[in-house]
Amino acid sequence: VDLSLETRQENDHTIIEVGGEIDVYTAPKLRERITELVDEGHRKLIIDLEKVEFMDSTGLGVLVGGLKRVRTNEGSLELICTQERLLKIFRITGLGKVFAIHSSQAEATAQ
Amino acid sequence: MSVATQPQGGVRVAIARDPALVRTVRLVAAALARRSECPEPLIEEIRLAIGEACAVMIGLEEADQGSDEQIEIKIHTDGDFSATVTGRVGDDDGNFAEIGLDPWALLRGLCEDLTVDEDGAVTTVGLSWPR
């Protein structure tokens, strides 16, 4: 499986559970899903990265683009991630300060 | 895609500018790192970094099936584990510029010794990891 995307609603949050690899080949699929959801009126997006095995900068770029899109619509895009190899990527690029990164869905939806 | 072994313990891979092929390059890089007995965390870093260099060059632009442009990856396993990735850098900066990052921001953190040389439209990225 290259990339899996499962979307579900929890109260007013829309959670996208991502699995597999987010790279230059698959990142457009994630970008499309985020765009669709924002266009459909979803404003509080949570991207769950717990099942992601690999991510490169094109994946990061899609998340940054998604954040920009939801903010334009007065929404939010937050992440769930506890995997050190992914957290390292956010740290290296300084994006750990740009995104709210939670350790669980319960924590992310508690706001 | 073409793969050739090089004298002095290296491999050269050339791929079309097709995003689907970057995963294959990552697999080759990881296999070579493993064969060179690099420790597991370093193998993961090498896999990510060499794939990342290809990804930055291709970007999220649509694959141009009609183009014969290629990205060439040379991996050397003698001495330090090192690689060069040569090709044209795509126009798509992946939203990085908007937040003040250059396209190589991730690579700089992944590789202890990164060089980026531009010669006209062709960019060569050099990566190496001391043993």
PDB file of C-alpha atoms in Angstrom, chain A residues 1-2 21 23-28 31 53-66 68 85 88-90 92-95 98, chain B residues 18-23 26 44-45 47-48 51-52 54-56 58-60 62 92 94-96 98-99 101 103 105-110:
ATOM      1  CA  VAL A   1       0.000   0.000   0.000  1.00  0.00           C
ATOM      2  CA  ASP A   2       1.470   3.345  -1.023  1.00  0.00           C
ATOM      3  CA  GLU A  21       4.255   6.569   2.696  1.00  0.00           C
ATOM      4  CA  ASP A  23       6.239  11.083  -0.609  1.00  0.00           C
ATOM      5  CA  VAL A  24       6.532  12.896  -3.917  1.00  0.00           C
ATOM      6  CA  TYR A  25       4.346  10.225  -5.548  1.00  0.00           C
ATOM      7  CA  THR A  26       1.561   9.965  -2.987  1.00  0.00           C
ATOM      8  CA  ALA A  27       1.494  13.473  -1.466  1.00  0.00           C
ATOM      9  CA  PRO A  28      -0.884  14.803  -4.161  1.00  0.00           C
ATOM     10  CA  ARG A  31      -3.409  17.311  -0.868  1.00  0.00           C
ATOM     11  CA  GLU A  53       5.883   4.829   7.651  1.00  0.00           C
ATOM     12  CA  PHE A  54       7.723   7.471   5.664  1.00  0.00           C
ATOM     13  CA  MET A  55       7.413  11.171   4.834  1.00  0.00           C
ATOM     14  CA  ASP A  56       9.595  13.506   2.766  1.00  0.00           C
ATOM     15  CA  SER A  57       9.491  17.268   2.260  1.00  0.00           C
ATOM     16  CA  THR A  58       6.736  17.059  -0.343  1.00  0.00           C
ATOM     17  CA  GLY A  59       4.546  15.574   2.390  1.00  0.00           C
ATOM     18  CA  LEU A  60       5.554  18.412   4.693  1.00  0.00           C
ATOM     19  CA  GLY A  61       4.761  20.878   1.923  1.00  0.00           C
ATOM     20  CA  VAL A  62       1.267  19.438   1.529  1.00  0.00           C
ATOM     21  CA  LEU A  63       0.666  19.817   5.256  1.00  0.00           C
ATOM     22  CA  VAL A  64       1.908  23.432   5.117  1.00  0.00           C
ATOM     23  CA  GLY A  65      -0.356  24.085   2.120  1.00  0.00           C
ATOM     24  CA  GLY A  66      -3.280  22.530   4.001  1.00  0.00           C
ATOM     25  CA  LYS A  68      -2.584  27.772   4.870  1.00  0.00           C
ATOM     26  CA  ARG A  85      11.489   9.486  12.949  1.00  0.00           C
ATOM     27  CA  LYS A  88      12.698  14.551  13.762  1.00  0.00           C
ATOM     28  CA  ILE A  89      11.657  15.781  10.302  1.00  0.00           C
ATOM     29  CA  PHE A  90       9.433  18.432  11.884  1.00  0.00           C
ATOM     30  CA  ILE A  92      14.868  19.697  11.438  1.00  0.00           C
ATOM     31  CA  THR A  93      12.689  21.969   9.333  1.00  0.00           C
ATOM     32  CA  GLY A  94      11.398  24.017  12.255  1.00  0.00           C
ATOM     33  CA  LEU A  95       7.842  22.970  11.375  1.00  0.00           C
ATOM     34  CA  VAL A  98       4.345  25.814  13.030  1.00  0.00           C
TER      35      VAL A  98
ATOM     36  CA  ASP B  18       8.492  10.116 -12.555  1.00  0.00           C
ATOM     37  CA  PRO B  19       7.522  10.438  -8.857  1.00  0.00           C
ATOM     38  CA  ALA B  20       6.618   6.756  -8.776  1.00  0.00           C
ATOM     39  CA  LEU B  21      10.270   5.815  -9.322  1.00  0.00           C
ATOM     40  CA  VAL B  22      11.630   7.688  -6.299  1.00  0.00           C
ATOM     41  CA  ARG B  23      10.552   4.865  -4.004  1.00  0.00           C
ATOM     42  CA  ARG B  26      15.088   4.779  -1.841  1.00  0.00           C
ATOM     43  CA  GLU B  44      17.044   5.054   7.479  1.00  0.00           C
ATOM     44  CA  GLU B  45      18.726   8.464   7.194  1.00  0.00           C
ATOM     45  CA  ARG B  47      17.131   6.180   2.498  1.00  0.00           C
ATOM     46  CA  LEU B  48      15.284   9.367   3.423  1.00  0.00           C
ATOM     47  CA  GLY B  51      14.904   9.981  -1.812  1.00  0.00           C
ATOM     48  CA  GLU B  52      14.499  13.534  -0.563  1.00  0.00           C
ATOM     49  CA  CYS B  54      15.111  13.184  -5.898  1.00  0.00           C
ATOM     50  CA  ALA B  55      11.812  14.463  -4.508  1.00  0.00           C
ATOM     51  CA  VAL B  56      13.024  18.062  -4.397  1.00  0.00           C
ATOM     52  CA  ILE B  58      10.887  16.343  -9.256  1.00  0.00           C
ATOM     53  CA  GLY B  59       8.545  18.258  -6.931  1.00  0.00           C
ATOM     54  CA  LEU B  60       4.810  17.744  -7.188  1.00  0.00           C
ATOM     55  CA  GLU B  62       3.013  16.159 -13.126  1.00  0.00           C
ATOM     56  CA  ASP B  92       7.396  23.658  -7.300  1.00  0.00           C
ATOM     57  CA  GLY B  94       6.335  22.699  -1.965  1.00  0.00           C
ATOM     58  CA  ASN B  95       5.102  25.747  -0.027  1.00  0.00           C
ATOM     59  CA  PHE B  96       8.466  25.961   1.706  1.00  0.00           C
ATOM     60  CA  GLU B  98       6.210  30.877   2.113  1.00  0.00           C
ATOM     61  CA  ILE B  99       7.411  29.862   5.542  1.00  0.00           C
ATOM     62  CA  LEU B 101      12.512  27.584   4.196  1.00  0.00           C
ATOM     63  CA  PRO B 103      13.999  23.522  -0.674  1.00  0.00           C
ATOM     64  CA  ALA B 105      16.088  22.513   4.463  1.00  0.00           C
ATOM     65  CA  LEU B 106      15.310  18.916   5.322  1.00  0.00           C
ATOM     66  CA  LEU B 107      18.390  17.560   3.559  1.00  0.00           C
ATOM     67  CA  ARG B 108      20.673  19.913   5.476  1.00  0.00           C
ATOM     68  CA  GLY B 109      19.495  18.304   8.685  1.00  0.00           C
ATOM     69  CA  LEU B 110      19.746  14.756   7.378  1.00  0.00           C
TER      70      LEU B 110
END
